Amino acid sequence: MKRRVAIVVKRWLLDALRVFAVLGVIGVLVVVTGVVPITASRGHWAVTAWFLKFAMRRSIATHSMGIEVPANLDDPVLVLRGAGHYESGCLPCHGAPADPDPLIPQRMLPQPPGLIEPVAALGPKGLFYATKHGLKFTGMPAWPAIERDDEVWAVVAFLLRLPGLDARSYARLARGAPAPVEAEGDAEPLGDLASPPSAPRAVTESCSRCHGVSGGGRGIGAFPRIDGQPVEYLFEAMHAYADQTRPSGIMGPIAAGLAPVTWRELAEHYAGRDDRQARRSIATVRAVDAASLARGAAIASMGVPAQGVPSCEDCHGPTAWPRNPAYPELAGQYVEYLELQLQLWKRGARGGSPYAHLMEAFAFKLTDDQIRDVAGYYASLPRP
């Protein structure tokens, strides 16, 4: 009996091997002859499309299970920062309330979806996972700076807001276009989009949407003030973004797409500007108590010797003597931006100019409370 079973099993295995061999030969012939069309002009069968979409959703759900969602995804600063990137990085494929179906992506396979339905289906965790890591075989790239989770969460924050936006409120968030206050009451319009004749072309095409023509940002700390910064600092920042020594999935592609001569033009333009509206709005961004200001002032002037942290003023002011023009001016900067940059230094995810190693040597020694204190102090100072 055992011998007969063994013979049957052996025959079954041989038959299975023959079938797989034949299928393998057929597969090789199909590949070699090139008879299978791979054109995007012909869609998948309905069952194939369903299977691929189902497999993608299940994969995202499984791999995003352990992601911790920040509590501040409704923060207007985060939403506005994500809106700025969506306009340049996402709209060309996924559209917007005013342009839901961009023409060229309609001929892609798979076609990039409008994001209203995916936002509801994926939720914050799924959106973060797909935005950070991209999706194979779809044309959806991974985030250009994989270490910048803060940027990815900003995009997620905006995507969660997107389903409730109409064309005007979208334009106000993403482009700074004026709209009635009641349409989107948590973000100030960008008042200086109309470029003066002397502004470089790249200002209106790439920079003004987030930084404004005068360099004051959008008024609530989503983007840094770059008006009045030293030319050398601004130029080196663009260089660092372009060669990815300063990681950013938002600024990196923009800087890399511009020539060094344009970096210099932009740096000279913004270095010569003074956004008075930004000066007025700095004080309203976040209230900082007197005790925190005092602690921040002490850190700025004396450092924290017990932790091996030197004075901030020697490099970043305010001082009565000239300083290295490759160092940024911190006085009057938005507190949100200062805190974010110090946290990036602390995590080892910042980088920048050839002098970046100076910050890397001690920024990680600062506590979160000390970062808040010194950021609040510098934000409270008037810009020189």
Tab-separated table of C-alpha atoms in Angstrom:
chain	number	residue	atom	x	y	z
A	1	MET	CA	0.000	0.000	0.000
A	2	LYS	CA	2.775	2.390	0.926
A	3	ARG	CA	4.609	1.556	-2.283
A	4	ARG	CA	1.498	2.312	-4.351
A	5	VAL	CA	1.001	5.676	-2.588
A	6	ALA	CA	4.635	6.569	-3.186
A	7	ILE	CA	4.275	5.770	-6.908
A	8	VAL	CA	1.143	7.935	-7.176
A	9	VAL	CA	2.794	10.846	-5.376
A	10	LYS	CA	5.869	10.520	-7.582
A	11	ARG	CA	3.755	10.573	-10.746
A	12	TRP	CA	1.834	13.616	-9.456
A	13	LEU	CA	5.059	15.481	-8.734
A	14	LEU	CA	6.441	14.635	-12.169
A	15	ASP	CA	3.229	15.827	-13.820
A	16	ALA	CA	3.353	19.054	-11.799
A	17	LEU	CA	6.982	19.615	-12.798
A	18	ARG	CA	6.081	19.104	-16.462
A	19	VAL	CA	3.246	21.628	-16.176
A	20	PHE	CA	5.494	24.212	-14.505
A	21	ALA	CA	8.190	23.589	-17.101
A	22	VAL	CA	5.723	24.163	-19.934
A	23	LEU	CA	4.392	27.311	-18.265
A	24	GLY	CA	7.952	28.526	-17.763
A	25	VAL	CA	8.763	27.994	-21.434
A	26	ILE	CA	5.586	29.813	-22.432
A	27	GLY	CA	6.468	32.678	-20.064
A	28	VAL	CA	9.945	32.980	-21.533
A	29	LEU	CA	8.539	33.004	-25.068
A	30	VAL	CA	6.010	35.680	-24.133
A	31	VAL	CA	8.740	37.887	-22.654
A	32	VAL	CA	11.219	37.315	-25.472
A	33	THR	CA	8.686	37.901	-28.256
A	34	GLY	CA	7.319	41.039	-26.564
A	35	VAL	CA	3.724	40.215	-27.446
A	36	VAL	CA	2.322	41.546	-24.147
A	37	PRO	CA	1.457	45.255	-24.530
A	38	ILE	CA	2.731	47.556	-21.793
A	39	THR	CA	1.204	50.747	-23.179
A	40	ALA	CA	-0.543	53.163	-20.852
A	41	SER	CA	-3.160	53.758	-23.539
A	42	ARG	CA	-4.727	50.381	-22.766
A	43	GLY	CA	-6.137	49.877	-19.288
A	44	HIS	CA	-6.093	46.806	-17.085
A	45	TRP	CA	-8.908	44.297	-17.007
A	46	ALA	CA	-11.420	45.223	-14.323
A	47	VAL	CA	-10.435	42.246	-12.172
A	48	THR	CA	-6.726	43.154	-12.499
A	49	ALA	CA	-7.380	46.764	-11.522
A	50	TRP	CA	-9.443	45.642	-8.522
A	51	PHE	CA	-6.776	43.200	-7.397
A	52	LEU	CA	-3.958	45.757	-7.654
A	53	LYS	CA	-5.930	48.426	-5.788
A	54	PHE	CA	-6.979	45.970	-3.085
A	55	ALA	CA	-3.407	44.710	-2.644
A	56	MET	CA	-2.115	48.301	-2.400
A	57	ARG	CA	-4.658	49.285	0.251
A	58	ARG	CA	-3.973	46.186	2.323
A	59	SER	CA	-0.211	46.735	2.116
A	60	ILE	CA	-0.551	50.351	3.247
A	61	ALA	CA	-2.852	49.359	6.115
A	62	THR	CA	-0.461	46.651	7.306
A	63	HIS	CA	2.755	48.672	7.118
A	64	SER	CA	1.261	51.834	8.649
A	65	MET	CA	-0.138	50.139	11.744
A	66	GLY	CA	2.689	51.224	14.057
A	67	ILE	CA	2.830	54.859	12.949
A	68	GLU	CA	2.198	57.387	15.724
A	69	VAL	CA	0.002	60.269	14.580
A	70	PRO	CA	0.937	63.734	15.920
A	71	ALA	CA	-1.716	65.507	17.958
A	72	ASN	CA	-1.339	68.813	16.084
A	73	LEU	CA	-2.481	67.903	12.566
A	74	ASP	CA	-5.066	70.677	12.744
A	75	ASP	CA	-2.349	73.275	13.451
A	76	PRO	CA	-2.761	76.102	10.875
A	77	VAL	CA	1.035	76.370	10.604
A	78	LEU	CA	1.307	72.716	9.608
A	79	VAL	CA	-1.650	72.944	7.215
A	80	LEU	CA	-0.252	76.028	5.493
A	81	ARG	CA	3.197	74.462	5.117
A	82	GLY	CA	1.659	71.380	3.503
A	83	ALA	CA	-0.470	73.517	1.204
A	84	GLY	CA	2.612	75.267	-0.119
A	85	HIS	CA	4.160	71.967	-1.158
A	86	TYR	CA	0.937	70.480	-2.522
A	87	GLU	CA	0.635	73.293	-5.042
A	88	SER	CA	4.026	72.570	-6.610
A	89	GLY	CA	4.568	68.886	-5.853
A	90	CYS	CA	1.143	67.222	-5.865
A	91	LEU	CA	-1.280	69.311	-7.913
A	92	PRO	CA	0.288	68.461	-11.318
A	93	CYS	CA	-0.882	64.844	-10.896
A	94	HIS	CA	-3.715	64.906	-8.365
A	95	GLY	CA	-5.405	68.195	-9.203
A	96	ALA	CA	-7.102	70.702	-6.926
A	97	PRO	CA	-10.630	72.001	-6.344
A	98	ALA	CA	-10.246	74.429	-9.244
A	99	ASP	CA	-8.569	71.865	-11.519
A	100	PRO	CA	-9.632	68.357	-10.491
A	101	ASP	CA	-8.469	66.504	-13.620
A	102	PRO	CA	-5.061	67.577	-14.999
A	103	LEU	CA	-4.885	66.494	-18.638
A	104	ILE	CA	-1.566	64.623	-18.869
A	105	PRO	CA	-2.008	62.440	-15.762
A	106	GLN	CA	-5.324	61.248	-17.201
A	107	ARG	CA	-3.278	59.211	-19.672
A	108	MET	CA	-1.142	57.554	-16.993
A	109	LEU	CA	-1.675	53.960	-15.930
A	110	PRO	CA	-2.666	53.795	-13.181
A	111	GLN	CA	-4.216	57.246	-13.330
A	112	PRO	CA	-3.361	59.376	-10.271
A	113	PRO	CA	-6.577	59.630	-8.290
A	114	GLY	CA	-8.275	62.706	-6.998
A	115	LEU	CA	-7.492	62.712	-3.303
A	116	ILE	CA	-10.918	63.188	-1.724
A	117	GLU	CA	-11.736	59.470	-1.618
A	118	PRO	CA	-8.192	58.256	-0.667
A	119	VAL	CA	-8.059	60.751	2.224
A	120	ALA	CA	-11.132	59.187	3.764
A	121	ALA	CA	-10.035	55.625	2.983
A	122	LEU	CA	-6.418	55.798	4.161
A	123	GLY	CA	-6.625	58.118	7.155
A	124	PRO	CA	-3.599	59.942	8.634
A	125	LYS	CA	-1.432	56.823	9.029
A	126	GLY	CA	-2.003	55.573	5.500
A	127	LEU	CA	-1.515	59.026	3.996
A	128	PHE	CA	1.753	59.430	5.863
A	129	TYR	CA	3.030	56.022	4.761
A	130	ALA	CA	2.117	56.559	1.092
A	131	THR	CA	3.490	60.112	1.028
A	132	LYS	CA	6.766	59.207	2.720
A	133	HIS	CA	7.529	55.943	0.928
A	134	GLY	CA	5.734	56.362	-2.403
A	135	LEU	CA	4.015	53.552	-4.288
A	136	LYS	CA	5.748	51.150	-6.659
A	137	PHE	CA	4.590	50.966	-10.283
A	138	THR	CA	2.334	54.019	-9.932
A	139	GLY	CA	4.602	56.980	-10.587
A	140	MET	CA	4.156	58.096	-6.954
A	141	PRO	CA	7.684	58.901	-5.702
A	142	ALA	CA	9.017	58.537	-2.184
A	143	TRP	CA	9.574	61.744	-0.225
A	144	PRO	CA	12.831	63.300	-1.484
A	145	ALA	CA	14.172	63.767	2.066
A	146	ILE	CA	13.222	60.550	3.827
A	147	GLU	CA	14.439	61.838	7.216
A	148	ARG	CA	12.036	64.812	7.220
A	149	ASP	CA	8.911	63.326	8.787
A	150	ASP	CA	7.896	66.834	9.824
A	151	GLU	CA	7.465	67.805	6.166
A	152	VAL	CA	5.496	64.662	5.392
A	153	TRP	CA	3.143	65.315	8.303
A	154	ALA	CA	2.617	68.855	7.009
A	155	VAL	CA	1.403	67.434	3.701
A	156	VAL	CA	-0.835	64.985	5.568
A	157	ALA	CA	-2.282	67.855	7.617
A	158	PHE	CA	-3.190	69.669	4.431
A	159	LEU	CA	-4.603	66.546	2.760
A	160	LEU	CA	-6.936	66.045	5.716
A	161	ARG	CA	-8.196	69.587	5.152
A	162	LEU	CA	-8.449	69.244	1.355
A	163	PRO	CA	-11.895	67.577	1.101
A	164	GLY	CA	-13.521	70.607	2.730
A	165	LEU	CA	-11.904	73.223	0.481
A	166	ASP	CA	-13.526	74.984	-2.448
A	167	ALA	CA	-11.538	76.663	-5.226
A	168	ARG	CA	-11.181	79.996	-3.423
A	169	SER	CA	-10.181	78.607	-0.035
A	170	TYR	CA	-7.693	76.263	-1.734
A	171	ALA	CA	-6.150	79.191	-3.613
A	172	ARG	CA	-5.848	81.158	-0.410
A	173	LEU	CA	-4.027	78.355	1.398
A	174	ALA	CA	-1.826	77.094	-1.415
A	175	ARG	CA	-1.076	80.296	-3.307
A	176	GLY	CA	-1.771	83.108	-0.901
A	177	ALA	CA	-4.507	84.427	-3.166
A	178	PRO	CA	-6.849	86.806	-1.320
A	179	ALA	CA	-10.196	85.366	-0.306
A	180	PRO	CA	-12.931	86.321	2.148
A	181	VAL	CA	-11.818	85.778	5.731
A	182	GLU	CA	-14.761	83.518	6.447
A	183	ALA	CA	-13.663	81.098	3.684
A	184	GLU	CA	-10.519	80.066	5.575
A	185	GLY	CA	-10.058	82.031	8.719
A	186	ASP	CA	-6.841	80.531	10.074
A	187	ALA	CA	-4.288	81.675	7.500
A	188	GLU	CA	-3.339	85.177	6.523
A	189	PRO	CA	-3.358	85.974	2.794
A	190	LEU	CA	-0.025	86.626	1.171
A	191	GLY	CA	-0.273	90.311	0.492
A	192	ASP	CA	2.771	90.914	-1.714
A	193	LEU	CA	2.323	88.417	-4.536
A	194	ALA	CA	2.442	91.210	-7.102
A	195	SER	CA	6.154	91.379	-7.797
A	196	PRO	CA	7.949	94.692	-8.215
A	197	PRO	CA	9.774	95.086	-11.540
A	198	SER	CA	13.151	94.446	-9.893
A	199	ALA	CA	12.247	91.005	-8.532
A	200	PRO	CA	13.948	88.056	-10.260
A	201	ARG	CA	11.626	85.825	-12.247
A	202	ALA	CA	12.219	82.904	-9.876
A	203	VAL	CA	10.744	84.948	-7.024
A	204	THR	CA	7.278	85.017	-8.585
A	205	GLU	CA	7.536	81.535	-10.100
A	206	SER	CA	9.011	79.608	-7.165
A	207	CYS	CA	9.473	81.632	-3.979
A	208	SER	CA	6.674	84.131	-3.470
A	209	ARG	CA	3.978	81.511	-2.913
A	210	CYS	CA	5.550	80.615	0.458
A	211	HIS	CA	7.993	83.399	1.302
A	212	GLY	CA	6.338	86.354	-0.364
A	213	VAL	CA	8.060	88.821	-2.647
A	214	SER	CA	9.329	90.706	0.398
A	215	GLY	CA	10.480	87.553	2.193
A	216	GLY	CA	8.247	87.762	5.250
A	217	GLY	CA	6.552	84.402	4.841
A	218	ARG	CA	2.840	83.927	5.363
A	219	GLY	CA	2.518	85.628	8.719
A	220	ILE	CA	1.858	82.647	11.012
A	221	GLY	CA	5.252	80.944	11.137
A	222	ALA	CA	4.676	78.278	8.493
A	223	PHE	CA	7.635	79.583	6.491
A	224	PRO	CA	10.726	81.458	7.685
A	225	ARG	CA	11.439	85.118	7.269
A	226	ILE	CA	14.220	85.424	4.721
A	227	ASP	CA	14.086	89.192	4.266
A	228	GLY	CA	17.258	90.902	5.413
A	229	GLN	CA	19.228	87.674	5.813
A	230	PRO	CA	22.887	87.821	4.708
A	231	VAL	CA	23.404	87.125	1.009
A	232	GLU	CA	26.018	84.485	1.728
A	233	TYR	CA	23.738	82.613	4.117
A	234	LEU	CA	20.844	82.540	1.640
A	235	PHE	CA	23.123	81.428	-1.203
A	236	GLU	CA	24.689	78.639	0.865
A	237	ALA	CA	21.245	77.521	1.990
A	238	MET	CA	20.138	77.082	-1.633
A	239	HIS	CA	23.378	75.239	-2.380
A	240	ALA	CA	22.847	72.923	0.596
A	241	TYR	CA	19.255	72.205	-0.400
A	242	ALA	CA	20.280	71.432	-3.973
A	243	ASP	CA	23.044	68.982	-3.072
A	244	GLN	CA	20.937	67.480	-0.246
A	245	THR	CA	23.392	68.270	2.540
A	246	ARG	CA	20.412	70.110	4.052
A	247	PRO	CA	17.555	67.627	3.630
A	248	SER	CA	14.176	68.946	2.534
A	249	GLY	CA	11.603	67.369	0.284
A	250	ILE	CA	10.094	70.823	-0.240
A	251	MET	CA	13.098	73.067	-0.848
A	252	GLY	CA	15.442	70.440	-2.309
A	253	PRO	CA	13.667	69.954	-5.660
A	254	ILE	CA	13.136	73.712	-6.034
A	255	ALA	CA	16.782	74.598	-5.390
A	256	ALA	CA	18.051	71.749	-7.580
A	257	GLY	CA	15.944	73.044	-10.445
A	258	LEU	CA	17.609	76.479	-10.380
A	259	ALA	CA	21.070	77.466	-11.553
A	260	PRO	CA	23.646	78.829	-9.067
A	261	VAL	CA	23.425	82.222	-10.752
A	262	THR	CA	19.725	82.246	-9.867
A	263	TRP	CA	20.508	81.304	-6.270
A	264	ARG	CA	22.681	84.396	-6.128
A	265	GLU	CA	19.951	86.584	-7.655
A	266	LEU	CA	17.406	85.324	-5.147
A	267	ALA	CA	19.807	85.781	-2.243
A	268	GLU	CA	20.582	89.360	-3.236
A	269	HIS	CA	16.901	90.135	-3.744
A	270	TYR	CA	15.738	88.894	-0.353
A	271	ALA	CA	18.781	90.198	1.514
A	272	GLY	CA	17.798	93.686	0.389
A	273	ARG	CA	14.166	93.441	1.502
A	274	ASP	CA	12.485	94.347	4.783
A	275	ASP	CA	8.984	92.972	5.265
A	276	ARG	CA	7.357	95.326	7.758
A	277	GLN	CA	4.144	93.301	7.806
A	278	ALA	CA	6.142	90.308	9.038
A	279	ARG	CA	7.651	92.485	11.753
A	280	ARG	CA	4.167	93.344	13.008
A	281	SER	CA	2.913	89.760	12.891
A	282	ILE	CA	5.870	88.141	14.704
A	283	ALA	CA	4.595	89.269	18.099
A	284	THR	CA	1.195	87.637	17.543
A	285	VAL	CA	2.468	84.176	16.627
A	286	ARG	CA	2.871	82.861	20.146
A	287	ALA	CA	2.813	84.469	23.552
A	288	VAL	CA	6.046	83.842	25.473
A	289	ASP	CA	6.047	84.399	29.238
A	290	ALA	CA	8.640	86.581	30.942
A	291	ALA	CA	10.357	83.694	32.739
A	292	SER	CA	10.847	81.825	29.452
A	293	LEU	CA	12.235	84.970	27.817
A	294	ALA	CA	14.716	85.387	30.660
A	295	ARG	CA	15.884	81.802	30.363
A	296	GLY	CA	16.179	82.154	26.594
A	297	ALA	CA	18.182	85.367	26.950
A	298	ALA	CA	20.595	83.621	29.299
A	299	ILE	CA	21.111	80.755	26.866
A	300	ALA	CA	21.642	83.183	23.983
A	301	SER	CA	24.181	85.325	25.851
A	302	MET	CA	26.019	82.734	27.951
A	303	GLY	CA	25.078	79.335	26.547
A	304	VAL	CA	24.665	76.415	28.958
A	305	PRO	CA	28.212	75.730	30.222
A	306	ALA	CA	27.164	72.731	32.310
A	307	GLN	CA	25.926	71.021	29.120
A	308	GLY	CA	28.754	72.154	26.879
A	309	VAL	CA	26.534	74.558	24.930
A	310	PRO	CA	28.224	77.844	23.905
A	311	SER	CA	26.662	81.269	23.529
A	312	CYS	CA	24.322	81.803	20.566
A	313	GLU	CA	25.036	85.521	20.294
A	314	ASP	CA	28.622	85.123	19.157
A	315	CYS	CA	27.428	83.656	15.853
A	316	HIS	CA	23.816	84.799	15.524
A	317	GLY	CA	23.737	88.109	17.380
A	318	PRO	CA	22.706	90.522	18.491
A	319	THR	CA	26.233	91.919	18.698
A	320	ALA	CA	27.897	95.261	18.098
A	321	TRP	CA	30.547	93.665	15.862
A	322	PRO	CA	30.309	92.108	12.405
A	323	ARG	CA	29.647	88.376	12.208
A	324	ASN	CA	30.241	85.661	9.647
A	325	PRO	CA	27.840	86.388	6.742
A	326	ALA	CA	27.273	82.635	6.311
A	327	TYR	CA	25.421	82.573	9.647
A	328	PRO	CA	21.677	83.374	9.695
A	329	GLU	CA	20.172	86.326	11.526
A	330	LEU	CA	17.798	84.937	14.202
A	331	ALA	CA	16.312	88.097	15.685
A	332	GLY	CA	12.679	88.551	14.672
A	333	GLN	CA	12.401	85.062	13.168
A	334	TYR	CA	9.210	83.060	13.665
A	335	VAL	CA	9.373	80.996	16.840
A	336	GLU	CA	7.891	77.929	15.097
A	337	TYR	CA	10.665	77.955	12.516
A	338	LEU	CA	13.397	78.407	15.111
A	339	GLU	CA	12.074	75.546	17.229
A	340	LEU	CA	11.786	73.269	14.206
A	341	GLN	CA	15.345	73.965	13.051
A	342	LEU	CA	16.794	73.357	16.511
A	343	GLN	CA	14.862	70.096	16.761
A	344	LEU	CA	16.244	69.067	13.355
A	345	TRP	CA	19.772	69.878	14.538
A	346	LYS	CA	19.108	67.864	17.671
A	347	ARG	CA	17.985	64.822	15.630
A	348	GLY	CA	20.894	65.131	13.201
A	349	ALA	CA	18.528	65.855	10.303
A	350	ARG	CA	19.429	69.467	9.512
A	351	GLY	CA	22.769	69.978	7.789
A	352	GLY	CA	23.499	73.071	5.739
A	353	SER	CA	26.482	75.226	4.928
A	354	PRO	CA	30.172	74.299	5.399
A	355	TYR	CA	29.746	75.531	8.987
A	356	ALA	CA	26.999	73.027	9.857
A	357	HIS	CA	29.388	70.955	11.951
A	358	LEU	CA	29.506	73.765	14.496
A	359	MET	CA	25.816	73.358	15.296
A	360	GLU	CA	25.952	69.576	15.091
A	361	ALA	CA	28.539	69.529	17.881
A	362	PHE	CA	26.219	70.807	20.605
A	363	ALA	CA	22.586	71.238	19.438
A	364	PHE	CA	21.758	67.697	20.537
A	365	LYS	CA	22.658	68.680	24.094
A	366	LEU	CA	19.775	71.146	24.387
A	367	THR	CA	16.575	69.998	26.077
A	368	ASP	CA	13.189	70.610	24.487
A	369	ASP	CA	12.427	73.249	27.119
A	370	GLN	CA	15.688	75.052	26.408
A	371	ILE	CA	14.910	75.004	22.697
A	372	ARG	CA	11.511	76.599	23.351
A	373	ASP	CA	13.052	79.238	25.594
A	374	VAL	CA	15.822	80.356	23.260
A	375	ALA	CA	13.544	80.243	20.207
A	376	GLY	CA	10.993	82.421	21.992
A	377	TYR	CA	13.693	84.874	23.032
A	378	TYR	CA	15.047	85.338	19.498
A	379	ALA	CA	11.531	85.643	18.076
A	380	SER	CA	10.859	88.459	20.540
A	381	LEU	CA	13.817	90.548	19.371
A	382	PRO	CA	13.386	93.255	16.727
A	383	ARG	CA	15.114	92.606	13.441
A	384	PRO	CA	18.177	94.896	13.183
